[in-house]
N, CA, C and O atoms as a MOPAC input file, in Angstrom:
PM7 MOZYME 1SCF
protein

 N    -37.90000 1    39.65000 1   -81.11500 1
 C    -36.92800 1    40.17300 1   -80.18500 1
 C    -35.59800 1    39.46700 1   -80.42700 1
 O    -35.53400 1    38.23800 1   -80.45700 1
 N    -34.54900 1    40.24600 1   -80.59800 1
 C    -33.21900 1    39.68600 1   -80.80900 1
 C    -32.49100 1    39.56900 1   -79.47000 1
 O    -32.54700 1    40.47100 1   -78.63400 1
 N    -31.81400 1    38.44600 1   -79.28800 1
 C    -31.00500 1    38.24300 1   -78.09000 1
 C    -29.54900 1    38.50500 1   -78.47200 1
 O    -29.03100 1    37.86900 1   -79.39000 1
 N    -28.88400 1    39.43100 1   -77.78000 1
 C    -27.49800 1    39.74700 1   -78.12500 1
 C    -26.57900 1    38.53500 1   -77.96400 1
 O    -26.77500 1    37.70900 1   -77.07200 1
 N    -25.58500 1    38.44100 1   -78.83000 1
 C    -24.64900 1    37.32400 1   -78.80300 1
 C    -23.87500 1    37.27600 1   -77.48900 1
 O    -23.52200 1    36.19300 1   -77.02200 1
 N    -23.60800 1    38.43100 1   -76.88800 1
 C    -22.87400 1    38.43400 1   -75.62300 1
 C    -23.66000 1    37.73200 1   -74.52500 1
 O    -23.07300 1    37.06600 1   -73.67300 1
 N    -24.99100 1    37.87600 1   -74.53500 1
 C    -25.82400 1    37.19500 1   -73.54200 1
 C    -25.80500 1    35.69200 1   -73.79000 1
 O    -25.73800 1    34.91000 1   -72.84200 1
 N    -25.86300 1    35.28500 1   -75.04100 1
 C    -25.82500 1    33.86000 1   -75.37600 1
 C    -24.49900 1    33.24700 1   -74.92800 1
 O    -24.48200 1    32.16700 1   -74.33700 1
 N    -23.39800 1    33.92800 1   -75.20500 1
 C    -22.07600 1    33.42000 1   -74.80900 1
 C    -21.95900 1    33.37900 1   -73.28600 1
 O    -21.39600 1    32.43500 1   -72.73300 1
 N    -22.48800 1    34.40000 1   -72.60700 1
 C    -22.43400 1    34.42500 1   -71.14500 1
 C    -23.21200 1    33.25800 1   -70.55300 1
 O    -22.73800 1    32.60400 1   -69.62400 1
 N    -24.39100 1    32.99600 1   -71.08000 1
 C    -25.18500 1    31.87400 1   -70.57700 1
 C    -24.52500 1    30.54100 1   -70.89300 1
 O    -24.60200 1    29.60500 1   -70.09600 1
 N    -23.87900 1    30.44600 1   -72.04300 1
 C    -23.16400 1    29.21800 1   -72.39200 1
 C    -21.98600 1    28.99700 1   -71.43900 1
 O    -21.75800 1    27.87200 1   -70.99400 1
 N    -21.24400 1    30.04600 1   -71.12300 1
 C    -20.11800 1    29.92100 1   -70.18800 1
 C    -20.60700 1    29.51600 1   -68.80700 1
 O    -19.98300 1    28.69100 1   -68.14100 1
 N    -21.71600 1    30.09000 1   -68.37900 1
 C    -22.29300 1    29.72100 1   -67.08400 1
 C    -22.74900 1    28.26600 1   -67.09600 1
 O    -22.50700 1    27.53100 1   -66.13900 1
 N    -23.41400 1    27.84400 1   -68.18700 1
 C    -23.90000 1    26.46600 1   -68.28800 1
 C    -22.74100 1    25.47200 1   -68.25500 1
 O    -22.84600 1    24.41900 1   -67.62600 1
 N    -21.64700 1    25.79600 1   -68.92100 1
 C    -20.47400 1    24.91200 1   -68.89100 1
 C    -19.90800 1    24.85900 1   -67.47300 1
 O    -19.47400 1    23.80100 1   -67.01700 1
 N    -19.90900 1    25.98400 1   -66.78300 1
 C    -19.36400 1    26.02500 1   -65.42400 1
 C    -20.15300 1    25.20900 1   -64.42400 1
 O    -19.57400 1    24.66100 1   -63.48500 1
 N    -21.46100 1    25.11400 1   -64.60100 1
 C    -22.28800 1    24.35700 1   -63.65800 1
 C    -22.57400 1    22.93500 1   -64.13800 1
 O    -23.25800 1    22.17500 1   -63.45300 1
 N    -22.05600 1    22.57600 1   -65.30200 1
 C    -22.24200 1    21.21400 1   -65.81600 1
 C    -21.65000 1    20.22700 1   -64.80800 1
 O    -20.54600 1    20.45200 1   -64.31400 1
 N    -22.35600 1    19.14200 1   -64.49400 1
 C    -21.86900 1    18.22300 1   -63.44400 1
 C    -20.45000 1    17.68700 1   -63.66000 1
 O    -19.68400 1    17.58200 1   -62.70300 1
 N    -20.09400 1    17.35200 1   -64.88700 1
 C    -18.74000 1    16.82100 1   -65.10200 1
 C    -17.67600 1    17.90100 1   -64.90500 1
 O    -16.58000 1    17.61000 1   -64.42700 1
 N    -17.99200 1    19.14000 1   -65.27000 1
 C    -17.04300 1    20.24100 1   -65.05500 1
 C    -16.94300 1    20.54700 1   -63.56700 1
 O    -15.86600 1    20.86900 1   -63.06700 1
 N    -18.06500 1    20.44800 1   -62.86100 1
 C    -18.05600 1    20.67500 1   -61.42100 1
 C    -17.17700 1    19.63300 1   -60.72800 1
 O    -16.41300 1    19.96900 1   -59.82300 1
 N    -17.28300 1    18.38800 1   -61.14200 1
 C    -16.43400 1    17.33500 1   -60.57400 1
 C    -14.97500 1    17.54800 1   -60.97300 1
 O    -14.07100 1    17.33600 1   -60.16400 1
 N    -14.74500 1    17.96500 1   -62.21400 1
 C    -13.39700 1    18.21800 1   -62.72300 1
 C    -12.74500 1    19.35800 1   -61.94800 1
 O    -11.53200 1    19.35900 1   -61.73800 1
 N    -13.55900 1    20.33300 1   -61.52200 1
 C    -13.02000 1    21.49300 1   -60.81300 1
 C    -12.46900 1    21.11600 1   -59.44100 1
 O    -11.65600 1    21.84800 1   -58.87900 1
 N    -12.90600 1    19.98100 1   -58.90000 1
 C    -12.40300 1    19.54500 1   -57.59800 1
 C    -11.07800 1    18.79500 1   -57.70600 1
 O    -10.50800 1    18.40800 1   -56.68600 1
 N    -10.58100 1    18.58500 1   -58.91600 1
 C     -9.34900 1    17.81100 1   -59.11200 1
 C     -8.12400 1    18.53300 1   -58.55300 1
 O     -7.27900 1    17.91400 1   -57.90600 1
 N     -8.02700 1    19.83200 1   -58.79800 1
 C     -6.87900 1    20.59200 1   -58.28400 1
 C     -7.26500 1    22.06100 1   -58.18400 1
 O     -8.33900 1    22.47700 1   -58.61900 1
 N     -6.36900 1    22.82200 1   -57.60600 1
 C     -6.61000 1    24.25800 1   -57.45800 1
 C     -6.66400 1    24.92900 1   -58.82900 1
 O     -7.47400 1    25.83000 1   -59.04400 1
 N     -5.81900 1    24.50000 1   -59.74500 1
 C     -5.80500 1    25.07900 1   -61.08900 1
 C     -7.12500 1    24.82000 1   -61.81300 1
 O     -7.68100 1    25.72000 1   -62.44200 1
 N     -7.61800 1    23.60000 1   -61.72100 1
 C     -8.89900 1    23.28500 1   -62.35100 1
 C    -10.02900 1    24.11100 1   -61.72900 1
 O    -10.93100 1    24.58000 1   -62.42300 1
 N     -9.95900 1    24.27400 1   -60.41700 1
 C    -10.97000 1    25.07600 1   -59.72400 1
 C    -10.91700 1    26.53300 1   -60.20000 1
 O    -11.95600 1    27.15900 1   -60.40700 1
 N     -9.71700 1    27.06200 1   -60.37100 1
 C     -9.55600 1    28.44200 1   -60.85300 1
 C    -10.08500 1    28.58400 1   -62.27900 1
 O    -10.69600 1    29.59900 1   -62.61400 1
 N     -9.85500 1    27.58100 1   -63.11400 1
 C    -10.37400 1    27.63200 1   -64.48500 1
 C    -11.90100 1    27.61600 1   -64.50400 1
 O    -12.52300 1    28.30600 1   -65.31200 1
 N    -12.50100 1    26.83200 1   -63.61700 1
 C    -13.96500 1    26.82100 1   -63.53200 1
 C    -14.47700 1    28.19100 1   -63.08900 1
 O    -15.48300 1    28.67900 1   -63.60400 1
 N    -13.78500 1    28.80700 1   -62.13800 1
 C    -14.18400 1    30.15200 1   -61.70800 1
 C    -13.97400 1    31.16900 1   -62.82100 1
 O    -14.70300 1    32.15900 1   -62.89200 1
 N    -13.01000 1    30.94900 1   -63.67700 1
 C    -12.79400 1    31.85100 1   -64.81400 1
 C    -14.00300 1    31.84000 1   -65.74600 1
 O    -14.34400 1    32.86500 1   -66.33600 1
 N    -14.65000 1    30.68000 1   -65.88100 1
 C    -15.87600 1    30.62400 1   -66.68900 1
 C    -16.95400 1    31.53700 1   -66.10900 1
 O    -17.63800 1    32.25200 1   -66.84200 1
 N    -17.09600 1    31.50100 1   -64.77900 1
 C    -18.08800 1    32.36900 1   -64.14000 1
 C    -17.69200 1    33.84000 1   -64.24800 1
 O    -18.55200 1    34.71000 1   -64.38600 1
 N    -16.39600 1    34.11500 1   -64.18500 1
 C    -15.91200 1    35.48700 1   -64.34300 1
 C    -16.21900 1    36.01400 1   -65.73900 1
 O    -16.66400 1    37.15100 1   -65.89500 1
 N    -15.98400 1    35.19300 1   -66.74300 1
 C    -16.29200 1    35.58500 1   -68.12600 1
 C    -17.78800 1    35.80600 1   -68.28100 1
 O    -18.21700 1    36.78400 1   -68.89400 1
 N    -18.57700 1    34.90000 1   -67.72700 1
 C    -20.03300 1    35.01700 1   -67.82800 1
 C    -20.53200 1    36.31100 1   -67.18300 1
 O    -21.31700 1    37.04300 1   -67.78600 1
 N    -20.08200 1    36.59000 1   -65.97200 1
 C    -20.49700 1    37.81400 1   -65.28600 1
 C    -20.02000 1    39.06900 1   -65.99300 1
 O    -20.74400 1    40.06200 1   -66.06500 1
 N    -18.80400 1    39.02400 1   -66.51300 1
 C    -18.27700 1    40.17700 1   -67.24400 1
 C    -19.07400 1    40.47900 1   -68.49800 1
 O    -19.36100 1    41.63900 1   -68.79600 1
 N    -19.43300 1    39.43200 1   -69.23300 1
 C    -20.21800 1    39.63800 1   -70.45300 1
 C    -21.61300 1    40.16400 1   -70.13900 1
 O    -22.12100 1    41.04100 1   -70.83900 1
 N    -22.23300 1    39.63200 1   -69.09000 1
 C    -23.55900 1    40.13700 1   -68.71600 1
 C    -23.47700 1    41.58500 1   -68.24200 1
 O    -24.35600 1    42.38800 1   -68.55400 1
 N    -22.43600 1    41.92400 1   -67.49400 1
 C    -22.24200 1    43.30900 1   -67.06700 1
 C    -22.00600 1    44.24200 1   -68.23900 1
 O    -22.52900 1    45.35600 1   -68.27200 1
 N    -21.21400 1    43.78300 1   -69.20400 1
 C    -20.96900 1    44.57100 1   -70.40900 1
 C    -22.27200 1    44.82700 1   -71.15400 1
 O    -22.52500 1    45.94900 1   -71.59300 1
 N    -23.08700 1    43.80900 1   -71.29800 1
 C    -24.34200 1    43.96000 1   -72.03400 1
 C    -25.30800 1    44.87700 1   -71.28700 1
 O    -26.02400 1    45.66100 1   -71.91100 1
 N    -25.33400 1    44.78500 1   -69.95900 1
 C    -26.19500 1    45.67100 1   -69.17000 1
 C    -25.75200 1    47.12900 1   -69.30800 1
 O    -26.58800 1    48.02200 1   -69.44500 1
 N    -24.44900 1    47.36800 1   -69.27300 1
 C    -23.93500 1    48.73300 1   -69.43500 1
 C    -24.22100 1    49.26600 1   -70.82900 1
 O    -24.56800 1    50.43600 1   -70.99200 1
 N    -24.07600 1    48.41300 1   -71.83300 1
 C    -24.35300 1    48.83700 1   -73.20600 1
 C    -25.83000 1    49.18300 1   -73.38700 1
 O    -26.16600 1    50.16100 1   -74.05500 1
 N    -26.70800 1    48.37900 1   -72.79100 1
 C    -28.14100 1    48.65100 1   -72.87100 1
 C    -28.47400 1    49.97700 1   -72.17600 1
 O    -29.26200 1    50.76800 1   -72.69300 1
 N    -27.87800 1    50.21600 1   -71.01300 1
 C    -28.13300 1    51.46300 1   -70.28800 1
 C    -27.63500 1    52.66500 1   -71.07800 1
 O    -28.29500 1    53.70400 1   -71.10400 1
 N    -26.48500 1    52.53800 1   -71.71600 1
 C    -25.94500 1    53.64400 1   -72.51400 1
 C    -26.82800 1    53.92900 1   -73.71900 1
 O    -27.07000 1    55.09000 1   -74.04700 1
 N    -27.31300 1    52.88400 1   -74.38100 1
 C    -28.19700 1    53.08000 1   -75.53200 1
 C    -29.51100 1    53.71200 1   -75.10300 1
 O    -30.05500 1    54.56200 1   -75.80800 1
 N    -30.02200 1    53.29900 1   -73.95000 1
 C    -31.26800 1    53.86700 1   -73.44800 1
 C    -31.10300 1    55.35300 1   -73.13200 1
 O    -31.97300 1    56.16100 1   -73.45700 1
 N    -29.98700 1    55.71000 1   -72.50100 1
 C    -29.73200 1    57.11900 1   -72.18100 1
 C    -29.54600 1    57.94400 1   -73.44900 1
 O    -30.02400 1    59.07500 1   -73.52800 1
 N    -28.86100 1    57.39000 1   -74.43400 1
 C    -28.65800 1    58.11000 1   -75.69900 1
 C    -29.98600 1    58.31400 1   -76.41500 1
 O    -30.22700 1    59.37300 1   -76.99500 1
 N    -30.84200 1    57.30700 1   -76.37500 1
 C    -32.15800 1    57.42300 1   -77.00800 1
 C    -32.98600 1    58.51300 1   -76.32200 1
 O    -33.68700 1    59.27900 1   -76.98400 1
 N    -32.89700 1    58.57400 1   -74.99800 1
 C    -33.64800 1    59.58200 1   -74.25500 1
 C    -33.12200 1    60.98600 1   -74.56600 1
 O    -33.91000 1    61.91700 1   -74.72800 1
 N    -31.79700 1    61.14500 1   -74.65100 1
 C    -31.23200 1    62.45900 1   -74.98300 1
 C    -31.64600 1    62.89100 1   -76.38100 1
 O    -31.90700 1    64.07100 1   -76.61200 1
 N    -31.70900 1    61.94400 1   -77.31800 1
 C    -32.11600 1    62.26400 1   -78.68400 1
 C    -33.55600 1    62.74200 1   -78.70700 1
 O    -33.88400 1    63.70800 1   -79.39800 1
 N    -34.42200 1    62.06600 1   -77.95100 1
 C    -35.82600 1    62.48600 1   -77.89900 1
 C    -35.96000 1    63.87100 1   -77.28900 1
 O    -36.75700 1    64.68200 1   -77.76100 1
 N    -35.18900 1    64.15100 1   -76.24200 1
 C    -35.25800 1    65.46700 1   -75.61200 1
 C    -34.77200 1    66.55200 1   -76.56500 1
 O    -35.31000 1    67.65900 1   -76.57400 1
 N    -33.75300 1    66.23600 1   -77.37200 1
 C    -33.24700 1    67.20300 1   -78.33500 1
 C    -34.27200 1    67.45800 1   -79.43400 1
 O    -34.43900 1    68.59500 1   -79.87600 1
 N    -34.95700 1    66.40900 1   -79.87400 1
 C    -35.92600 1    66.55700 1   -80.96400 1
 C    -37.18600 1    67.27600 1   -80.50800 1
 O    -37.70100 1    68.14200 1   -81.21500 1
 N    -37.67600 1    66.92400 1   -79.34300 1
 C    -38.96500 1    67.44600 1   -78.90300 1
 C    -38.85900 1    68.54800 1   -77.86600 1
 O    -39.75800 1    69.38500 1   -77.77700 1
 N    -37.81100 1    68.57800 1   -77.09200 1
 C    -37.72600 1    69.48500 1   -75.96500 1
 C    -38.37000 1    68.80600 1   -74.76900 1
 O    -39.09400 1    67.82600 1   -74.94100 1
 N    -38.13000 1    69.29600 1   -73.57400 1
 C    -38.62000 1    68.64100 1   -72.36200 1
 C    -40.14400 1    68.64600 1   -72.28500 1
 O    -40.74600 1    67.62100 1   -71.96600 1
 N    -40.77500 1    69.78000 1   -72.57300 1
 C    -42.23500 1    69.87600 1   -72.47500 1
 C    -42.91600 1    69.03800 1   -73.55300 1
 O    -43.92700 1    68.38900 1   -73.28600 1
 N    -42.37400 1    69.04800 1   -74.75900 1
 C    -42.96700 1    68.27100 1   -75.84400 1
 C    -42.83600 1    66.77700 1   -75.59800 1
 O    -43.72700 1    66.01600 1   -75.97600 1
 N    -41.76100 1    66.34200 1   -74.98300 1
 C    -41.56300 1    64.91800 1   -74.71200 1
 C    -42.61700 1    64.41300 1   -73.73700 1
 O    -43.12400 1    63.30100 1   -73.88700 1
 N    -42.95000 1    65.23400 1   -72.73000 1
 C    -43.99700 1    64.83900 1   -71.78500 1
 C    -45.34500 1    64.75700 1   -72.49100 1
 O    -46.12800 1    63.84500 1   -72.22700 1
 N    -45.61600 1    65.69100 1   -73.37400 1
 C    -46.87700 1    65.68900 1   -74.11400 1
 C    -46.97300 1    64.46800 1   -75.02800 1
 O    -48.03700 1    63.85800 1   -75.13100 1
 N    -45.89000 1    64.11000 1   -75.68200 1
 C    -45.87300 1    62.93200 1   -76.55000 1
 C    -46.05900 1    61.67200 1   -75.71800 1
 O    -46.75600 1    60.75000 1   -76.14200 1
 N    -45.44600 1    61.61900 1   -74.53900 1
 C    -45.56500 1    60.44200 1   -73.68000 1
 C    -46.99400 1    60.26900 1   -73.18100 1
 O    -47.45600 1    59.14300 1   -72.99600 1
 N    -47.69800 1    61.38100 1   -72.96100 1
 C    -49.06700 1    61.30000 1   -72.46600 1
 C    -50.04200 1    60.89700 1   -73.55200 1
 O    -51.09500 1    60.33800 1   -73.24600 1
 N    -49.73000 1    61.16000 1   -74.80200 1
 C    -50.66900 1    60.83100 1   -75.88100 1
 C    -50.51200 1    59.41600 1   -76.37100 1
 O    -51.23100 1    58.99300 1   -77.27600 1

C-alpha cells in the first residue's frame, strides 16, 4: 500500500505544530502563535485535498465500471 506524499507532509506539519518546543515557542507572541496555527491550516488543507482527490478517483472508477459493464452487469459482477 502506497501512502500519498500529501498525507506524509500533512502529518509532518501537524507533528511539528504539536512538538513541545514549538508549542512553547507559539506562546512567545501573537505572530508566533499565528505561524503555529498556519502549520495546522496547511496540515488540514493537505488532508482535505487528499480526501477530495480520493473521492474523485473513486467516483471516476465507478463511472468507468458502469460504462464498461452497464448497471445490471455491474451488479452481477459484484455478486460473483
